[in-house]
XYZ file of C-alpha atoms in Angstrom:
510
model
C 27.054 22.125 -12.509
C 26.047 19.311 -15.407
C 23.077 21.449 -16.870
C 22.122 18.462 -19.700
C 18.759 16.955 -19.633
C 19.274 13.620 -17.815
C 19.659 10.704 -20.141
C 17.856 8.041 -17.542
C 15.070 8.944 -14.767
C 14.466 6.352 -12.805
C 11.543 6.520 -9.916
C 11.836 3.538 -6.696
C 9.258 2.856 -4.717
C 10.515 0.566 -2.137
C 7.704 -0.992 -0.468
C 7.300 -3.095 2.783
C 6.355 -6.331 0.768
C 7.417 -5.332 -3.080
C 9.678 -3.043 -4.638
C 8.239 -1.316 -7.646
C 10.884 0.566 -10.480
C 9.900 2.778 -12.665
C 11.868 4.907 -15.549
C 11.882 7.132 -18.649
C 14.939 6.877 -21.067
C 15.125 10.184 -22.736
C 18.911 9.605 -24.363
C 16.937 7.802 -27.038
C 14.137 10.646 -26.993
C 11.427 8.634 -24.869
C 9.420 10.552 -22.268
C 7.447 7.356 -21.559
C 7.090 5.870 -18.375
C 7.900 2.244 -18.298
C 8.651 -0.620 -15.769
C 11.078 -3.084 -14.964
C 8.969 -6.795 -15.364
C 11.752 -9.030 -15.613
C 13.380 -10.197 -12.285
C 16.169 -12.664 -11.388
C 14.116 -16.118 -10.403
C 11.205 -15.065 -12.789
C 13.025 -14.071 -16.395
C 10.280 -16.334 -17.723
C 7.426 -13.679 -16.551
C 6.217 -10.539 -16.259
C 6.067 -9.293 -12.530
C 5.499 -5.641 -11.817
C 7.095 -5.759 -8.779
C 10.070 -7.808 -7.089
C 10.082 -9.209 -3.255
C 11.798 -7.093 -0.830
C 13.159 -10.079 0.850
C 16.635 -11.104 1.680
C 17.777 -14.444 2.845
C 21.174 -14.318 4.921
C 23.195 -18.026 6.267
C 23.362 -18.160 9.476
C 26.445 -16.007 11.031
C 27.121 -14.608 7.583
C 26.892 -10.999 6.958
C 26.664 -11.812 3.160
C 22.755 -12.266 1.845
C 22.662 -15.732 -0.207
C 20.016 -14.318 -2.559
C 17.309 -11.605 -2.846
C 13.419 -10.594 -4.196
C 12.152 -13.817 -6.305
C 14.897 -15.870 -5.442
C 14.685 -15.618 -1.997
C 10.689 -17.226 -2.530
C 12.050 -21.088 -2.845
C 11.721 -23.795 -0.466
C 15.487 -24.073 -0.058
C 15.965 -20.612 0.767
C 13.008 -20.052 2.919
C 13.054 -23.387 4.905
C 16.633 -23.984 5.155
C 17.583 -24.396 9.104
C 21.059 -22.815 8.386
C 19.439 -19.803 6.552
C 17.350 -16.684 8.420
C 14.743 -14.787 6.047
C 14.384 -11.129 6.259
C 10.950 -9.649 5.098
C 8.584 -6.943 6.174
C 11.652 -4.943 7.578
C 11.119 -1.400 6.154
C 8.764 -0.137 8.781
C 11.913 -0.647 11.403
C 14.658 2.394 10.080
C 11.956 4.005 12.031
C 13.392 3.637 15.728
C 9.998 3.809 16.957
C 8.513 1.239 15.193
C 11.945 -0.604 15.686
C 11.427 -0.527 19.596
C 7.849 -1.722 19.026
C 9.425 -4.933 17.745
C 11.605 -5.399 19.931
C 9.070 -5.306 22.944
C 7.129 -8.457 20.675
C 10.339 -10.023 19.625
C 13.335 -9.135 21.903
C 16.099 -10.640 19.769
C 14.951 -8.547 16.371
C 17.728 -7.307 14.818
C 19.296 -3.504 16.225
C 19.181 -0.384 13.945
C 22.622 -1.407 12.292
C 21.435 -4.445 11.314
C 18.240 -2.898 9.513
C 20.530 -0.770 7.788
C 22.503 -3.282 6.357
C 19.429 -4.761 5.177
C 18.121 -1.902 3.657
C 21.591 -1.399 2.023
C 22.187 -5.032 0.890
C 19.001 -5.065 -0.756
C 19.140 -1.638 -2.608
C 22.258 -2.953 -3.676
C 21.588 -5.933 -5.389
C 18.456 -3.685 -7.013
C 20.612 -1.206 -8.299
C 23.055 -3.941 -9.835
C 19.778 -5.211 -11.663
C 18.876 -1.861 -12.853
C 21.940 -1.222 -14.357
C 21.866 -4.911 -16.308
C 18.773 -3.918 -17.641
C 18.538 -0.644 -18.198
C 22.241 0.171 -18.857
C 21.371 -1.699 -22.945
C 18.594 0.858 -23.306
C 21.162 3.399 -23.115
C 21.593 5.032 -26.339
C 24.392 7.435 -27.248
C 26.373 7.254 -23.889
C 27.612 4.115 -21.296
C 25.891 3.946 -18.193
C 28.642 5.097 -16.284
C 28.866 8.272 -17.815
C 25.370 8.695 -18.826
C 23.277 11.496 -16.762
C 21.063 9.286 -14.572
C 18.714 10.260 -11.963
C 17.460 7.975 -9.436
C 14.673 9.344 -7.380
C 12.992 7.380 -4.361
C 9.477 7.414 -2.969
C 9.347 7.722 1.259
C 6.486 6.799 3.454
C 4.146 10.119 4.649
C 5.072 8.830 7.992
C 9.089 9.289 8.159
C 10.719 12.162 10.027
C 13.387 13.989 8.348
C 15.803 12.143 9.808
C 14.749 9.125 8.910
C 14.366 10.323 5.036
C 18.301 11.572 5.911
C 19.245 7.917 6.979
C 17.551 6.618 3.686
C 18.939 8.663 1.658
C 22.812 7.690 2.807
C 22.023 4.500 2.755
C 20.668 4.447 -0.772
C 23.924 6.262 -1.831
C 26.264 3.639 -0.302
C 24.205 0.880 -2.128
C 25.701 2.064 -5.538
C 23.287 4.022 -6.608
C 25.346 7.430 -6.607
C 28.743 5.673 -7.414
C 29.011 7.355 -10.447
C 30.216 10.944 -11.109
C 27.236 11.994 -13.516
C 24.279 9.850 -11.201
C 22.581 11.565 -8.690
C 19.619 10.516 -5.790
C 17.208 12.425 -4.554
C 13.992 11.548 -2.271
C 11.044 12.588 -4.065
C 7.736 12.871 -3.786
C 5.713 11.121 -0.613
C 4.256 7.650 -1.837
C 0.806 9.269 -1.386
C 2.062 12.264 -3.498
C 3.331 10.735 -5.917
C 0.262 8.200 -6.463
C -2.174 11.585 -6.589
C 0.187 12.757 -9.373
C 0.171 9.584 -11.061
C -3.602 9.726 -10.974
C -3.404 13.446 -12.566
C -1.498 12.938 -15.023
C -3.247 9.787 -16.548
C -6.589 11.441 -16.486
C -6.220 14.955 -16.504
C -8.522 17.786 -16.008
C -9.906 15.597 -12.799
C -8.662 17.994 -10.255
C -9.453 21.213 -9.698
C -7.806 23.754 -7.198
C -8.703 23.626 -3.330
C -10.240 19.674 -4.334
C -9.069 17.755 -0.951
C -7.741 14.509 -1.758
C -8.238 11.258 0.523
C -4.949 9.226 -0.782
C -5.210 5.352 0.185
C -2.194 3.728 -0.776
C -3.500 0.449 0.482
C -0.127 -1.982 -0.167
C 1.126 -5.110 0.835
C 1.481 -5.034 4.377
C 0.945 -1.517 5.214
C -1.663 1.186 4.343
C -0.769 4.870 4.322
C -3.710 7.284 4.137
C -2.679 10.959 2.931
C -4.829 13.918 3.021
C -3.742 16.360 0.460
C -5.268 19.488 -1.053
C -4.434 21.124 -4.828
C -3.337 24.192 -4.763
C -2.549 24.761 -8.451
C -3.025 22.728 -11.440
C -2.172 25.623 -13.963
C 1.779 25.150 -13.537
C 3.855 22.832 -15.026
C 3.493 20.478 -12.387
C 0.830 19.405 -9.698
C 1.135 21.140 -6.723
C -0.544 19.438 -3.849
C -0.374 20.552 0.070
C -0.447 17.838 2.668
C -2.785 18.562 5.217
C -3.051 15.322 7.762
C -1.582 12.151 7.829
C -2.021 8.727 9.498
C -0.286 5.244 9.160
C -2.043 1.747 9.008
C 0.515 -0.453 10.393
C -0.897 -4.303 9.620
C -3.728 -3.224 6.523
C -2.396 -5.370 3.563
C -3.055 -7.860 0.967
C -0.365 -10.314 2.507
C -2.389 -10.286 6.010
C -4.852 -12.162 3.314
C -2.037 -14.438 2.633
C -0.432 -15.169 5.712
C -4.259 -16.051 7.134
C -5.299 -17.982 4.003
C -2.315 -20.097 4.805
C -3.125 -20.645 8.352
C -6.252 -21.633 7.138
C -5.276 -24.358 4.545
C -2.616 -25.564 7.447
C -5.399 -26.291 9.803
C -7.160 -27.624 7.021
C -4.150 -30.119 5.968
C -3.916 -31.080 9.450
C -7.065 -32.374 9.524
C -6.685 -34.339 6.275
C -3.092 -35.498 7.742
C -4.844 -37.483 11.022
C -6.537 -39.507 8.440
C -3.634 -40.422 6.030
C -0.499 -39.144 5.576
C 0.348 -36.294 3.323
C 3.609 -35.927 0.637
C 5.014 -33.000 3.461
C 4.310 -31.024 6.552
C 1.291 -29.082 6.892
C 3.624 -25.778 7.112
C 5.112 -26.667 4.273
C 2.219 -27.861 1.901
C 0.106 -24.381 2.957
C 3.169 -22.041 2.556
C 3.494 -23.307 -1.130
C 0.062 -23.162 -1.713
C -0.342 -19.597 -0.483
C 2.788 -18.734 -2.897
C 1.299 -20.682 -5.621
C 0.253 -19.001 -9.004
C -3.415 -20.032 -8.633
C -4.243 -18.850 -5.307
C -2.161 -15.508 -6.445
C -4.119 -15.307 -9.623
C -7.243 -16.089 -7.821
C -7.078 -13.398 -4.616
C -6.071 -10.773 -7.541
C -9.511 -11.863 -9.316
C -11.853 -11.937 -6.318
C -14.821 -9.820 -6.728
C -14.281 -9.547 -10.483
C -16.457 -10.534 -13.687
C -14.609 -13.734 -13.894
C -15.280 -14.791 -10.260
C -16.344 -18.730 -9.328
C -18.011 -19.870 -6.391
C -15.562 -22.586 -6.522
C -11.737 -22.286 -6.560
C -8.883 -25.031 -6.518
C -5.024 -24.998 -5.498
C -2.874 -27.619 -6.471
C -0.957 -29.568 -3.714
C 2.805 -30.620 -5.335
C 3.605 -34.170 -5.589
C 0.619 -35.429 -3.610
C -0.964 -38.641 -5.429
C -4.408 -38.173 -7.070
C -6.016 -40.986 -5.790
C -5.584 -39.046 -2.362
C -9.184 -38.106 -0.880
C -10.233 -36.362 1.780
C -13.509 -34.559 1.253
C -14.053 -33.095 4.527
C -11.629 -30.661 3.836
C -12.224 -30.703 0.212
C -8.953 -32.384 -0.905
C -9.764 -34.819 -4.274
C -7.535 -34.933 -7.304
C -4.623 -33.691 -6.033
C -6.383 -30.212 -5.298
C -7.847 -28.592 -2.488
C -11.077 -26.809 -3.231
C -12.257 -23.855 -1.221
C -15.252 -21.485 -1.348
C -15.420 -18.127 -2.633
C -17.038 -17.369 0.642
C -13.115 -18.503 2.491
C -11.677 -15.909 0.548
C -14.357 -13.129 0.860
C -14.246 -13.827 4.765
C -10.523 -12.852 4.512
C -10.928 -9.694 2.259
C -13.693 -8.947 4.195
C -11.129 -8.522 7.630
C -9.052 -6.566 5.721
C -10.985 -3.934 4.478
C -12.761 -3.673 7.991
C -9.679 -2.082 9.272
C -9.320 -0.108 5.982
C -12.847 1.256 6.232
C -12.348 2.033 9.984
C -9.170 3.521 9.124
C -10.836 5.571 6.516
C -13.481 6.717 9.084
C -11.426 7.697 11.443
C -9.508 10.365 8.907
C -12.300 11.469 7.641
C -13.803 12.642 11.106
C -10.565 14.265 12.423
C -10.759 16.453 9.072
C -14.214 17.201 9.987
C -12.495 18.359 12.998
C -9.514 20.150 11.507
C -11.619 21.935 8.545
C -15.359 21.836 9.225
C -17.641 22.962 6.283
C -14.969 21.716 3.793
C -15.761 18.885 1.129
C -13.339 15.867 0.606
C -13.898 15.653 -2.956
C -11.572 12.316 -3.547
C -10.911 8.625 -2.160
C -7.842 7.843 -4.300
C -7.028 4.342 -4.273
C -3.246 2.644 -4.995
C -1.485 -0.026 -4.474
C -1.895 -3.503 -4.189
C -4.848 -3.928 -1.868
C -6.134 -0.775 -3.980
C -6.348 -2.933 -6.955
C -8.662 -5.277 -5.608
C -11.790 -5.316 -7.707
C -13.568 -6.598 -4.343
C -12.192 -3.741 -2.281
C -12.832 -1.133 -4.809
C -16.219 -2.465 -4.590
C -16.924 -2.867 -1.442
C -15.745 1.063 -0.805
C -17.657 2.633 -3.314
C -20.489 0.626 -2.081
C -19.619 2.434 1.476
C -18.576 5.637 0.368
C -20.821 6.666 -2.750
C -22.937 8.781 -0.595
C -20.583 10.126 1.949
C -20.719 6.809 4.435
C -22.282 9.492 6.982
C -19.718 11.639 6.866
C -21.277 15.462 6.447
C -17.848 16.560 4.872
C -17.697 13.305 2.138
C -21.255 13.736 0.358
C -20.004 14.365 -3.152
C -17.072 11.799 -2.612
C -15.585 10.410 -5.610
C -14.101 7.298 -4.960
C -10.986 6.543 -7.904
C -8.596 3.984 -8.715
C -5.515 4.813 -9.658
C -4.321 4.143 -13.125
C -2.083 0.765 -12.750
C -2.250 1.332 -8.756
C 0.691 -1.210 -7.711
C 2.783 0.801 -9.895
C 0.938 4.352 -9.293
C 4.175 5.276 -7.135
C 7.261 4.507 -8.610
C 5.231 6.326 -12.145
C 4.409 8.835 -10.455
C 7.513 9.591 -9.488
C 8.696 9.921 -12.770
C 5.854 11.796 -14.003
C 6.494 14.406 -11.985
C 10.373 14.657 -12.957
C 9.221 14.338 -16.470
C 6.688 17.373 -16.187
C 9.163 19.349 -14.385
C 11.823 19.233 -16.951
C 10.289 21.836 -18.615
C 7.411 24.448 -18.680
C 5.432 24.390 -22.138
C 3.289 26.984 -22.498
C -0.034 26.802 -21.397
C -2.926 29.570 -22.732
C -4.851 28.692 -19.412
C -2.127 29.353 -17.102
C -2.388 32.974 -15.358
C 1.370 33.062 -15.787
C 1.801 32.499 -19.249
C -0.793 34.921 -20.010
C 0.480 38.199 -22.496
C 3.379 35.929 -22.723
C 5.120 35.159 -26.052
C 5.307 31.493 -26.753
C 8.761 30.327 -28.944
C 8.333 27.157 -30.962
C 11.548 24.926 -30.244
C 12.484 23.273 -33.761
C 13.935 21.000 -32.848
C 10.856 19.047 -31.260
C 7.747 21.589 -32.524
C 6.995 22.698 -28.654
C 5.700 26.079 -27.922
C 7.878 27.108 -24.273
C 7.565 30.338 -22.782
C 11.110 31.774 -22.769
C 12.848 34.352 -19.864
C 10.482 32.570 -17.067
C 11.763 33.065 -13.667
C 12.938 30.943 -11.428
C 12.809 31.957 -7.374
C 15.282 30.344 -5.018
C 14.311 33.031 -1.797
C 11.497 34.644 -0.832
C 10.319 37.282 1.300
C 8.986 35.812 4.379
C 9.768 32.135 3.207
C 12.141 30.924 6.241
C 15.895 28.974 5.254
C 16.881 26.122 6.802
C 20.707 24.787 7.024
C 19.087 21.099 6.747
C 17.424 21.931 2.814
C 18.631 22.938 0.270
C 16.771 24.969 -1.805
C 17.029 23.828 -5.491
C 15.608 23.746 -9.061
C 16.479 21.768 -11.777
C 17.317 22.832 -15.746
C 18.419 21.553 -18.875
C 19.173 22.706 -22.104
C 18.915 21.469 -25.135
C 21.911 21.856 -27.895
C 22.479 20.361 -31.033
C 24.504 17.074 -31.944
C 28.428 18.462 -31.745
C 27.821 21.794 -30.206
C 31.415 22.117 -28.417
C 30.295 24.436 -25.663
C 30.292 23.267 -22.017
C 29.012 26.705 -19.879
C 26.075 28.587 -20.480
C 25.774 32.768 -19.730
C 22.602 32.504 -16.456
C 20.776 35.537 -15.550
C 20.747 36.046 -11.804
C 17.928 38.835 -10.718
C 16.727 40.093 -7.088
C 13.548 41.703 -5.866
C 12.356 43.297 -2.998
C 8.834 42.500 -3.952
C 6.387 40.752 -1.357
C 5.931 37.041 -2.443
C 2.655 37.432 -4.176
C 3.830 40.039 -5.799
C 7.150 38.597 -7.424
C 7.589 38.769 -11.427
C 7.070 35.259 -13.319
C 9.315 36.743 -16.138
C 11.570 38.921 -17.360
C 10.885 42.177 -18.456
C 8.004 44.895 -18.522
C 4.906 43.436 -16.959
């Protein structure tokens, strides 16, 4: 077993309208969490996050292009070409068979897969041409690497099994020194996110009310801390439900249908440079209605807003539906009408989990409203439910709610996800941590750390049950010097007979 410290952790969080990567290069000494910004169709920009979209011809099993370069007219329009979004709900059979009874001639389970795998494989092709430069010391196919992936609260384990496979048969586990793993729940991992950007905000037996509101599906996680003292967060999930159509692209697939029915209008009176379909699809895609939904409810907020409409002639008027100058102007009141459907269903979803928790632990405080993702970043929405929530909402177990953003909540997954490898990597010594107390704390020289030494690390317990289908594991590394020759490393292996709450944390007397 390869006990070095990995040289690359990267954290995916593969998301039903955007795929968010995340990573900290430690071969060059970082333990920073970055971001990939720079995607294939935007190398001009910075974009957080790339479109999980694939565009196939038609009777080719080949995709033609992927993410930002799947968003152009010729690839979206094109009568010979079928475009594949808003397909990661479906590895789920259930959900799968849900479409099917709307849309008969969806494509089967194999099909999704070979979405699923087409797309993680052109991702993990960009990864390495970005990523693989960073490298320092080592080539990226021999360098340690560790991708880890988010999953949905929602997914059985079979599901997380199929996932997993099909993440490895992408490339992503091609090489002999890169290994995959399924990490934390995306409702997990945006609670540990949240920790470790402002910690000291959780305390043991807090319950925590995750909302990772995203693009075009909203996962609500009920979690409780049970210890903040270790090296790592340790959280307990204690309910979960799924918001299947709660999403900041159901405010761009109806702002769209609005603006067609508005261009229809104009298009009875004089005819316009394209189709209706095709005029409100770019303007929903454009950069100022983006820019503009991302603003609503903000400081810098007009009651007026404009989006451009391409190659229409300025002296084209039509002020019933607001079109003048080659714009069309809307209301800030359009918008807010669309937000305000939106977070409807989030607040009734909201509701909903907090009363069956009233159910499942009455007397017990939810102490958090922890908000990620997309939707989650709306200034408007994080308004508009701390507005509702600051005094409970009339819920006797959310009085002393505290309703939280996430830091940099479309990316609070993926980071979190590497957070939590990075804080795993190693215990430092903590004085306020009932394990390390009495305990001598060694100062590594070679990066001035203070790490309690001859810790212990338990793989069974008494009582805990073992199951053929998980592997119990725990990860190490050790650190050596440039040119130390050795390759194996003496391991203490100890037993007990002690009850679990009674187990040694060290080695030794005491």
């Amino acid at each position: 077993m390869d006990e070095r410290k990995p040289d690359l952790i990267v954290g995916v969080d593969f998301g039903m309208t955007a795929t968010g990567v995340s990573y900290a290069n430690l071969s060059i000494g970082s333990e920073t969490a970055k971001w990939i910004q720079k995607w294939p169709g935007r190398s001009q920009a910075n974009e957080n996050k790339v479109p999980t979209v694939l565009v196939y011809p038609k009777n080719q099993l080949a995709p033609s292009s992927w993410g930002f370069l799947s968003e152009t007219l010729s690839e979206q329009n094109a009568p010979d070409k079928s475009y594949k979004d808003w397909f990661k709900t479906f590895l789920d059979p259930v959900r799968l068979g849900h479409k099917h009874a709307e849309s008969p001639h969806y494509g089967d389970i194999e099909e999704v897969e070979r979405w699923y795998e087409d797309y993680h494989r052109f991702l993990y092709k960009h990864i390495e041409f970005k990523l693989s430069p960073e490298l320092s010391g080592v080539p990226w196919h021999d360098a340690k690497i560790e991708f880890i992936f988010s999953v949905p609260t929602t997914w059985a384990p079979q599901i997380v099994d199929r996932y997993h496979t099909i993440v490895q048969k992408a490339g992503f586990a091609q090489c002999r020194n890169h290994t995959v793993s399924i990490g934390l729940t995306e409702a997990e991992a945006a609670a540990v996110h949240t920790s470790l950007e402002a910690s000291g905000i959780f305390k043991e037996q807090d319950i925590l009310l995750v909302c990772d509101a995203g693009g075009g599906t909203t996962d609500l996680s009920v979690l409780r801390v049970t210890d903040t003292q270790t090296f790592a967060l340790t959280l307990q999930q204690l309910d979960v439900v799924f918001g299947a159509t709660i999403g900041s692209a159901a405010i761009d697939y109806d702002f769209e249908a609005y603006a067609r029915s508005q261009l229809r209008i104009a298009q009875m009176s004089a005819p316009l440079p394209a189709s209706p379909e095709q005029i409100a699809w770019e303007m929903m895609k454009s950069r100022d209605f983006q820019n503009t939904k991302c603003e609503h409810g903000g400081p810098d907020d007009t009651p007026i807003f404009s989006v451009p409409i391409t190659k229409l002639d300025p002296a084209y008027a039509n002020l019933t539906v607001g079109i003048q100058f080659g714009e069309m102007r809307f209301a800030r009141e359009d918008l807010q009408t669309l937000f305000d459907k939106q977070i409807q269903k989030l607040v009734g979803l909201i509701d909903s989990q907090l009363q069956n928790m009233q159910r499942k632990l009455p007397g017990q405080q939810v102490n958090h409203l922890i908000l990620a993702g997309g939707l989650g970043h709306s200034p408007y929405v994080q308004d508009q439910l701390r507005a509702r929530y600051s005094s409970g909402g009339g819920h006797p177990n959310a009085s002393g709610i505290q309703v939280r953003v996430a830091p940099d909540p479309q990316l609070a997954v993926c980071k979190g996800l590497v957070g939590d490898r990075l804080r795993r990597l190693r215990e430092i010594y903590n004085p306020n941590n009932p394990k390390h107390v009495g305990r001598l704390a060694t100062r590594d020289p070679m990066n001035g750390k203070y790490y309690v030494t001859e810790s212990i690390a338990w793989f069974v317990r008494k009582g805990k049950p073992i199951t053929l289908d998980e592997p119990i594991t725990h990860s190490f590394f050790r650190k050596i010097p440039p040119g130390d020759p050795r390759r194996a490393f003496p391991t203490s292996i100890v037993e007990s007979h002690a009850d679990e709450w009674d187990l040694p944390h060290h080695m030794g007397a005491g």
